Short mmCIF file of C-alpha atoms and ligand atoms in Angstrom, two decimals:
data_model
loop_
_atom_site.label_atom_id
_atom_site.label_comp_id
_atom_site.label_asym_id
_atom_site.label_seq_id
_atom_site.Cartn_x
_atom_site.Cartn_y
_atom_site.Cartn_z
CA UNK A 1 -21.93 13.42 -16.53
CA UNK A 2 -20.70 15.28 -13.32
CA UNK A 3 -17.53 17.20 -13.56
CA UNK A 4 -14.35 17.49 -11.40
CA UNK A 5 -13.87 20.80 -10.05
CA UNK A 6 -11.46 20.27 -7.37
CA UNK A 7 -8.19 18.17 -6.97
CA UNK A 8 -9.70 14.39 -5.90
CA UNK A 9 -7.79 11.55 -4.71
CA UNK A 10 -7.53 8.81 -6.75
CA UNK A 11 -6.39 5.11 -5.45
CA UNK A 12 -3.87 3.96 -7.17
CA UNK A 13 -3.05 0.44 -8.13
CA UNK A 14 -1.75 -1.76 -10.90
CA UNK A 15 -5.19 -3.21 -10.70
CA UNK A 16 -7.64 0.05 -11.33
CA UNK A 17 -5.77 1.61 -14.38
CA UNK A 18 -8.21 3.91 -16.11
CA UNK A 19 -6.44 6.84 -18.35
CA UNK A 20 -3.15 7.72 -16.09
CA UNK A 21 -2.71 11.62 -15.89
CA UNK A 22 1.09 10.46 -15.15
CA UNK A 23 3.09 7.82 -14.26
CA UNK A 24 4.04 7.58 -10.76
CA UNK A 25 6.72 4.68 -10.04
CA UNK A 26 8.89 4.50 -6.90
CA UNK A 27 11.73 3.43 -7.56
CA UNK A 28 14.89 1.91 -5.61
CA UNK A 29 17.91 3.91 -5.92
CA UNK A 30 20.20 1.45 -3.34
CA UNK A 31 20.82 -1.32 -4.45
CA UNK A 32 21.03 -1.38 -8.09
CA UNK A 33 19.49 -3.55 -10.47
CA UNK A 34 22.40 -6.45 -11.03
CA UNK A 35 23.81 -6.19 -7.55
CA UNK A 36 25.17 -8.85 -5.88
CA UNK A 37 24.31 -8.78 -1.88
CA UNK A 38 25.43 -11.36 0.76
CA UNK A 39 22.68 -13.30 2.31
CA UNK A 40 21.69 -12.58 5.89
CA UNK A 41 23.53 -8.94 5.68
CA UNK A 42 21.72 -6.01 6.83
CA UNK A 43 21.80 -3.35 4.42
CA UNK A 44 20.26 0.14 3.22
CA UNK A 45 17.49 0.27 0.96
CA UNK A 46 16.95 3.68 -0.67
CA UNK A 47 13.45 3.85 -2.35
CA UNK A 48 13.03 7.37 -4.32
CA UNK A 49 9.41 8.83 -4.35
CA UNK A 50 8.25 9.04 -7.79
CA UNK A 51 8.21 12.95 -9.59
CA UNK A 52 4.60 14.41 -10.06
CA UNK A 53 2.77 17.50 -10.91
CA UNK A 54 -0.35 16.32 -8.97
CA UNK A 55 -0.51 16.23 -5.20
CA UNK A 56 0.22 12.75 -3.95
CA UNK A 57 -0.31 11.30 -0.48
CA UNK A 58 2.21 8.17 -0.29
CA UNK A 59 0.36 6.18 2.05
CA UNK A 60 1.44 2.47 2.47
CA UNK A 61 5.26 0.47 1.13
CA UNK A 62 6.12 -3.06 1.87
CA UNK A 63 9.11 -4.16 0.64
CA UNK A 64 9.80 -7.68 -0.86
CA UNK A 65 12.32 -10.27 -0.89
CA UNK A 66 12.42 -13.49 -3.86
CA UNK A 67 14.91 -16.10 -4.21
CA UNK A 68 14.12 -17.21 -7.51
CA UNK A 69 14.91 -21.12 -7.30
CA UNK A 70 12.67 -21.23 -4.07
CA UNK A 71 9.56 -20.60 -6.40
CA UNK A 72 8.04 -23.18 -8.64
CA UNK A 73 7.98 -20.49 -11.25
CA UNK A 74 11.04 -19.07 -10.32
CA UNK A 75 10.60 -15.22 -10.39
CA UNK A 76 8.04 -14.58 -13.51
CA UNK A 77 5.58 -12.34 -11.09
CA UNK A 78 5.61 -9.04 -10.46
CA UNK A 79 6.04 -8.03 -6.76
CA UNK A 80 2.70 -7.10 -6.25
CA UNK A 81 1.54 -10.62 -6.67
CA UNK A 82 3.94 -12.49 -5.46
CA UNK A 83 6.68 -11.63 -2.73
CA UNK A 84 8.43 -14.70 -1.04
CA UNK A 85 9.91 -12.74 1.98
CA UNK A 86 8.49 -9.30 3.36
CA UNK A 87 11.46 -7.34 4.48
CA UNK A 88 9.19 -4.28 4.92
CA UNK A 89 5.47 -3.21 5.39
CA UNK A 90 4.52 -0.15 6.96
CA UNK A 91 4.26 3.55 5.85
CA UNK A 92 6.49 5.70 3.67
CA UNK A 93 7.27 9.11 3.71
CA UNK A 94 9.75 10.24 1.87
CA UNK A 95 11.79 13.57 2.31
CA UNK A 96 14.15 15.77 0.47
CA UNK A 97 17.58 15.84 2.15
CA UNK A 98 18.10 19.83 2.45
CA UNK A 99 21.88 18.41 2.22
CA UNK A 100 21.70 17.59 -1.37
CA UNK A 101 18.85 19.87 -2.42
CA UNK A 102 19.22 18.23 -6.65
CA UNK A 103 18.34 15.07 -5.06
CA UNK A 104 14.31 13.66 -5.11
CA UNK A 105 12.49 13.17 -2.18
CA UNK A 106 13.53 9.78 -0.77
CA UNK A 107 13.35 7.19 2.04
CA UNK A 108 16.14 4.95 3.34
CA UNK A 109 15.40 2.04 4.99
CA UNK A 110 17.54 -0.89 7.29
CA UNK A 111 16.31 -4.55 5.87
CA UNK A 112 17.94 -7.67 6.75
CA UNK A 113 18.10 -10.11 3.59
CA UNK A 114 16.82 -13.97 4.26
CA UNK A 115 19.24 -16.60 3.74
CA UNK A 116 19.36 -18.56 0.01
CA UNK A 117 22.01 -18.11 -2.74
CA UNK A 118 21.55 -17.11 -6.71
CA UNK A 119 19.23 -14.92 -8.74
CA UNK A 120 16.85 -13.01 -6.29
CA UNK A 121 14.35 -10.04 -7.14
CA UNK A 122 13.78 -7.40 -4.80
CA UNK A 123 10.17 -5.74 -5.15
CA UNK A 124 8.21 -2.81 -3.93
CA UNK A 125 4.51 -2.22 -4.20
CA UNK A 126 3.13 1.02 -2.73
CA UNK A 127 -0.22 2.70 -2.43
CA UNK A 128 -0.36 5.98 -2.57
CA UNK A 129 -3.36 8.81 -3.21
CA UNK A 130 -3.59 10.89 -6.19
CA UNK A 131 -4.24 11.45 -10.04
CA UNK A 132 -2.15 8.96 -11.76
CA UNK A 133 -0.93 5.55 -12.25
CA UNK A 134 1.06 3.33 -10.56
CA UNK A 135 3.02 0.13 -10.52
CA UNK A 136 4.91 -2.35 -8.70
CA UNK A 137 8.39 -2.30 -9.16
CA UNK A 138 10.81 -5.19 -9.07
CA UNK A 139 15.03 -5.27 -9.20
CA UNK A 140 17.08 -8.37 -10.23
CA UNK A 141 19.65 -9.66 -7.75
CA UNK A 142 22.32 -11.77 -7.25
CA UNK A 143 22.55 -13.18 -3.57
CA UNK A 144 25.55 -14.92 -2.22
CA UNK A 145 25.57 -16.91 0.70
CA UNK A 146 27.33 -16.03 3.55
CA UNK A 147 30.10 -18.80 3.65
CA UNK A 148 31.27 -17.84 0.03
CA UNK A 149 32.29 -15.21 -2.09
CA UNK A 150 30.40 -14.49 -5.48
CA UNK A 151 31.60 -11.61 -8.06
CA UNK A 152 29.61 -12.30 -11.19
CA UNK A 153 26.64 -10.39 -11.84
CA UNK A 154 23.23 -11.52 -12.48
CA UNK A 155 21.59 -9.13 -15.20
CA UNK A 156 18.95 -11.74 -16.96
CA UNK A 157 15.65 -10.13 -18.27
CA UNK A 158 12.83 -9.82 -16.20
CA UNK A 159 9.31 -11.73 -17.43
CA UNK A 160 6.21 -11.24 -15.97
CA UNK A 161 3.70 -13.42 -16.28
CA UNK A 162 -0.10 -12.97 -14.53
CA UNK A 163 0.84 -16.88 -14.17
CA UNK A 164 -0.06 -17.06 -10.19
CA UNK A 165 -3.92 -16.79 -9.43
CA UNK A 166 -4.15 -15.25 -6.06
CA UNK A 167 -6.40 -17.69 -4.04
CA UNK A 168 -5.74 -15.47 -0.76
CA UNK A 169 -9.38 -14.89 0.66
CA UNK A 170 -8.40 -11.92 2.33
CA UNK A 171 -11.45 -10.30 4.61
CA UNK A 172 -12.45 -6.79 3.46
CA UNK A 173 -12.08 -3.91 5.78
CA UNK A 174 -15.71 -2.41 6.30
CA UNK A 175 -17.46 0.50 8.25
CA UNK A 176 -19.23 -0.61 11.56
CA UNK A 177 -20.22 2.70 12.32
CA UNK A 178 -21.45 4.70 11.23
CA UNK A 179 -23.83 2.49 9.58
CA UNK A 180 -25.75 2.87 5.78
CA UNK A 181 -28.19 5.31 5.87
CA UNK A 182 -26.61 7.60 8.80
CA UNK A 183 -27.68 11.48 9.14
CA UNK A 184 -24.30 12.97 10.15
CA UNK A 185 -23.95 16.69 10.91
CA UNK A 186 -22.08 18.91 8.45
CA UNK A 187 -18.53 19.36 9.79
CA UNK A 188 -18.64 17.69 12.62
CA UNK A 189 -16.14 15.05 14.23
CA UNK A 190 -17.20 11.82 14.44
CA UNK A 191 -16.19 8.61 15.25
CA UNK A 192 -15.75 5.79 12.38
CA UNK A 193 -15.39 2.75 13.47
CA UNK A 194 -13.35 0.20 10.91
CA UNK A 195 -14.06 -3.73 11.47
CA UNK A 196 -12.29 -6.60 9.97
CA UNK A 197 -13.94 -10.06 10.25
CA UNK A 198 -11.38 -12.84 11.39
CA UNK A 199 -9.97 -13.67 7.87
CA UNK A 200 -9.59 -17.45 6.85
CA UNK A 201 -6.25 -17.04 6.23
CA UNK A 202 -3.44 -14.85 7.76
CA UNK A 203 -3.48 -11.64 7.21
CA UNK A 204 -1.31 -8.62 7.61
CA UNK A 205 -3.05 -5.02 7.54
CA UNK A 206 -0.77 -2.12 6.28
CA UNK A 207 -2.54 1.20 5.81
CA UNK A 208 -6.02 2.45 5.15
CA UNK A 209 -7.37 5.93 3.43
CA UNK A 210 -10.49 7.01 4.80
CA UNK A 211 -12.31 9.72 2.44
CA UNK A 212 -16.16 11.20 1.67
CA UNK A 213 -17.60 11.91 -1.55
CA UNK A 214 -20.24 14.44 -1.58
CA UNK A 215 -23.23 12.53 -4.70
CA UNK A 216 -24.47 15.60 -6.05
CA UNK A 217 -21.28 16.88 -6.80
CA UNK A 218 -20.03 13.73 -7.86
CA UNK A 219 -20.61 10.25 -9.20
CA UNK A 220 -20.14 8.25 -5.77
CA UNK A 221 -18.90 4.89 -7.68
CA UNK A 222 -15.94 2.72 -6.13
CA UNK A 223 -13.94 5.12 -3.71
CA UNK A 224 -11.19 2.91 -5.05
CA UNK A 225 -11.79 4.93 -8.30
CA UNK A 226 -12.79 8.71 -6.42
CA UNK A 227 -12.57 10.06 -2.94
CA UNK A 228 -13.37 13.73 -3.02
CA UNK A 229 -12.14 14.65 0.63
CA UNK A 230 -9.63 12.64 2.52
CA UNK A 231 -10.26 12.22 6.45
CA UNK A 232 -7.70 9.89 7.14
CA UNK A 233 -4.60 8.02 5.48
CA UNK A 234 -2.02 6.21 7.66
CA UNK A 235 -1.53 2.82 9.42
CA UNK A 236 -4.46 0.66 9.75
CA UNK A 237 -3.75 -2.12 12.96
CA UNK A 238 -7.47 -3.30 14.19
CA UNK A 239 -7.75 -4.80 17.37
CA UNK A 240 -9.73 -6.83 19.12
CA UNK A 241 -11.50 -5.78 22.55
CA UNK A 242 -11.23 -8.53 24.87
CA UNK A 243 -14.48 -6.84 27.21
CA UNK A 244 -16.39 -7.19 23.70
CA UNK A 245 -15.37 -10.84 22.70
CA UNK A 246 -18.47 -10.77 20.11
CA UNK A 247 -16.98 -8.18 18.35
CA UNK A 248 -14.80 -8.27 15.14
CA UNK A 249 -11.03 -6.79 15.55
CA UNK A 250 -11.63 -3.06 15.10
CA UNK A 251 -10.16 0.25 14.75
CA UNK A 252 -11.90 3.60 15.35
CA UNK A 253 -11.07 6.67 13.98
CA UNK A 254 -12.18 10.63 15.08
CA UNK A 255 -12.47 12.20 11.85
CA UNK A 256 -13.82 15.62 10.83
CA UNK A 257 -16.51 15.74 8.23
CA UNK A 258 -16.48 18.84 5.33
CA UNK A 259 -19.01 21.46 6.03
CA UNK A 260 -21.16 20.37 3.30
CA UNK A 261 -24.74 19.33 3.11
CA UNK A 262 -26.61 16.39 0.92
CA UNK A 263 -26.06 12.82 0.45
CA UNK A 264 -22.55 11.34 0.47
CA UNK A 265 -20.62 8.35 0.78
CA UNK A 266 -17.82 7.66 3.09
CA UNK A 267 -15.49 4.91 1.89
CA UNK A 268 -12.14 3.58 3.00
CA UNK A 269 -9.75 1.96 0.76
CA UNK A 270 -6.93 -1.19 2.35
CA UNK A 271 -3.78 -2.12 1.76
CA UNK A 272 -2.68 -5.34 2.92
CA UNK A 273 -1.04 -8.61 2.10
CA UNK A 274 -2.33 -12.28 1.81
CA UNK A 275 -0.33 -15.13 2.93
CA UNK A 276 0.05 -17.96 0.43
CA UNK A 277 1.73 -21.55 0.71
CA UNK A 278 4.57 -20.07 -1.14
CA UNK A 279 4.93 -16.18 -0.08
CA UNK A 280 3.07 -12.56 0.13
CA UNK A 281 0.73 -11.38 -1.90
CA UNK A 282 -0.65 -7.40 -2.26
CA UNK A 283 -4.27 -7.18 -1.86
CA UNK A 284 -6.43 -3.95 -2.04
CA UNK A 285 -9.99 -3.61 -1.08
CA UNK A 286 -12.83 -1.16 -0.59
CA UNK A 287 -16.10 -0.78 1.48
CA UNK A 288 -18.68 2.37 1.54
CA UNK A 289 -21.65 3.61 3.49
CA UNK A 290 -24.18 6.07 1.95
CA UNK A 291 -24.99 9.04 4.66
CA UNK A 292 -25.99 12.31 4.85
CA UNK A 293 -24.61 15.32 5.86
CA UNK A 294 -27.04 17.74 7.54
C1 NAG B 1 4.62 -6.04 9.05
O1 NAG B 1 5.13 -5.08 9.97
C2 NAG B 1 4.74 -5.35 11.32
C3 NAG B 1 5.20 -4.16 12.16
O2 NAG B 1 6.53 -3.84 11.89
C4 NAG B 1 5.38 -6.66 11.77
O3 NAG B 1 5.01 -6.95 13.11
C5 NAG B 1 4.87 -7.76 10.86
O4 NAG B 1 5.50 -8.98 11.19
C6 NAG B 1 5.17 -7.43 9.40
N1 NAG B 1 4.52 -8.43 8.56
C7 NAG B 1 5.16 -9.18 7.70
C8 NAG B 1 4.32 -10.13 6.90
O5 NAG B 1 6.36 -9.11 7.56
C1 NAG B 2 19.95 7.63 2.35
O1 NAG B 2 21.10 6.90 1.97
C2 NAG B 2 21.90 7.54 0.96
C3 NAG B 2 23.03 6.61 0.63
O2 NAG B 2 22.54 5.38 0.19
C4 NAG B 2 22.41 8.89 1.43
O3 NAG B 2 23.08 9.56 0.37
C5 NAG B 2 21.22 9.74 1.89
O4 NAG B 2 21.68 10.94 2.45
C6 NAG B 2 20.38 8.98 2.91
N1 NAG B 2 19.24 9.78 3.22
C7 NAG B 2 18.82 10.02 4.44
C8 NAG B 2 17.60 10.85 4.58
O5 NAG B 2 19.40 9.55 5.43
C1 NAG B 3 -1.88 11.68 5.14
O1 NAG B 3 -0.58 11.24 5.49
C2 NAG B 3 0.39 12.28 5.57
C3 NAG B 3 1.73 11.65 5.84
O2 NAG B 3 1.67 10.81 6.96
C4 NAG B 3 -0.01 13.27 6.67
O3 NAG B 3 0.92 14.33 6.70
C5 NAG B 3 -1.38 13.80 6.36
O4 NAG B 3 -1.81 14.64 7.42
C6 NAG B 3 -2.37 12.67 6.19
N1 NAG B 3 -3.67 13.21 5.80
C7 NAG B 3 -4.79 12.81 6.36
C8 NAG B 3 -6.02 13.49 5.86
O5 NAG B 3 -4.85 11.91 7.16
C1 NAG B 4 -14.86 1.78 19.15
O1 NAG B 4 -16.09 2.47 19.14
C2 NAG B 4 -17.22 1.64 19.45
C3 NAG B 4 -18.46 2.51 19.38
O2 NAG B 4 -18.53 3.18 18.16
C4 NAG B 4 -17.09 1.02 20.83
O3 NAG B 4 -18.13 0.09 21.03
C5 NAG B 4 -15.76 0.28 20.92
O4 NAG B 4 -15.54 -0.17 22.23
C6 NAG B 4 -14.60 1.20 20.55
N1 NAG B 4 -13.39 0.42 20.53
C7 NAG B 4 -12.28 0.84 21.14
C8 NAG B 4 -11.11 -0.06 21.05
O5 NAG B 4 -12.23 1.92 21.73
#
């Protein structure tokens, strides 16, 4: 049994609970749970960044959008596995307004609401970097349409059911170079190159974390479970390389690797969604190489 000695990141995902040093939920400030919003208006969302003790690296957001009579099962799944609309996907970074200094670090963002009419859930699944737990969080809404007027507030009880199998066969993410078995020098800068294979279905890439785990210090398991130094989190948007038409759509990174020596594994975690027949679904996924630092 190795032991932590420094700070790692952890991923964090409904999906890969293990014991939760503390619970980390964004959470929507604007609008309220039990608003009623008009169809097709533009409005503010204001998602607050959850309070920790820990350092935490909010790396990825997308916001959703579910009008419940659309859905066979009506809205009984949590956002992160089912999302009818995407009104959002990219990165967040929340601030502190120096304004209103009693006030949590917080992000506001401009959505435009789909057309439909009657009880709607707004969700947001995030991925974020650090010791803790986290989970997708959904509101209840009432949406009007835009010919009418509607003042009565929807405030039924929310039930989740796991009651939609994903059957998204989302491609993983996974290192082209530098490839299994690499000698890398100590705390140098390299170049990582990140392929994705044409998936068989759509699909949209939001944000990757790139990290090493040095093995003697460490178990190197999942780095969906442990990353001991992160080299990169952001947006992730492979392309392909139409001189290279053989080659997968790609993304490559310059990264700078610790100034440590022995075996190690570099691993990326993804963020992305999965298309289904009926809306969005979250997906997270891992690859690693085993290298050495020299
Ligand atoms: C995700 O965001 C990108 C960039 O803003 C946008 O082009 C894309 O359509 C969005 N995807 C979905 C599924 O909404
Ligand atoms: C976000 O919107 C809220 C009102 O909904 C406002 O009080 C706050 O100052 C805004 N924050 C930023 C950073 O613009
Ligand atoms: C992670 O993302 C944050 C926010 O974008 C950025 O400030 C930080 O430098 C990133 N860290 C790495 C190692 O990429
Ligand atoms: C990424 O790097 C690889 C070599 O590692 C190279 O073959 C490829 O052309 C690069 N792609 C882009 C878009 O620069």
């Amino acid at each position: 049994m190795k032991l932590s000695l420094t700070t790692p990141f952890v991923f964090l995902a409904a999906m890969s609970l293990t014991t939760p040093a503390l619970a980390q939920i964004a959470d929507f400030l604007v609008p309220a749970n039990g608003d009623t919003l008009k169809a097709g208006s533009v409005i503010t969302v204001e998602i607050e960044a959850p309070l920790f003790s820990a350092p935490v690296r909010e790396v990825g957001l997308v916001i959703g959008f579910t009008v419940c009579n659309r859905l066979p099962l009506g809205c009984t799944s949590s956002p992160e596995e089912l999302m009818e609309t995407v009104l959002y996907n990219g990165t967040f970074n929340p601030q502190r307004d120096p304004l209103q200094p009693t006030k949590q670090a917080h992000q506001n963002f401009t959505v435009t609401l789909p057309d439909g009419q009657g009880a709607a859930q707004m969700g947001l699944v995030h991925f974020a970097l650090g010791e803790g737990e986290e989970h997708p969080r959904p509101i209840c809404l009432y949406l009007y349409p835009t010919s009418s007027i509607y003042t009565m507030k929807f405030t039924a009880p929310l039930v989740f059911l796991a009651a939609m199998a994903t059957s998204v066969f989302a491609q993983n993410a996974e290192f082209g170079v530098p490839a299994n078995g690499a000698n890398l020098a100590a705390g140098s800068s390299i170049t990582v190159e990140v392929d994705v294979p044409t998936p068989p279905t759509p699909f949209q890439d939001i944000a990757i974390a790139i990290g090493v785990t040095m093995c003697e210090q460490f178990t190197c398991t999942s780095p969906e479970e442990f990353m001991q130094f992160l080299l990169y989190n952001g947006t992730f948007n492979p392309q392909r390389d139409p001189q290279e038409r053989t080659k997968p759509a790609h993304q490559n990174f310059t990264l700078t690797l610790p100034n440590q020596k022995g075996p190690a594994q570099l691993g990326l975690v993804h963020f992305g969604l999965g298309f289904e027949a009926v809306g969005f679904t979250s997906v997270f996924r891992s690859d690693s190489v085993d290298v050495t630092l020299t």
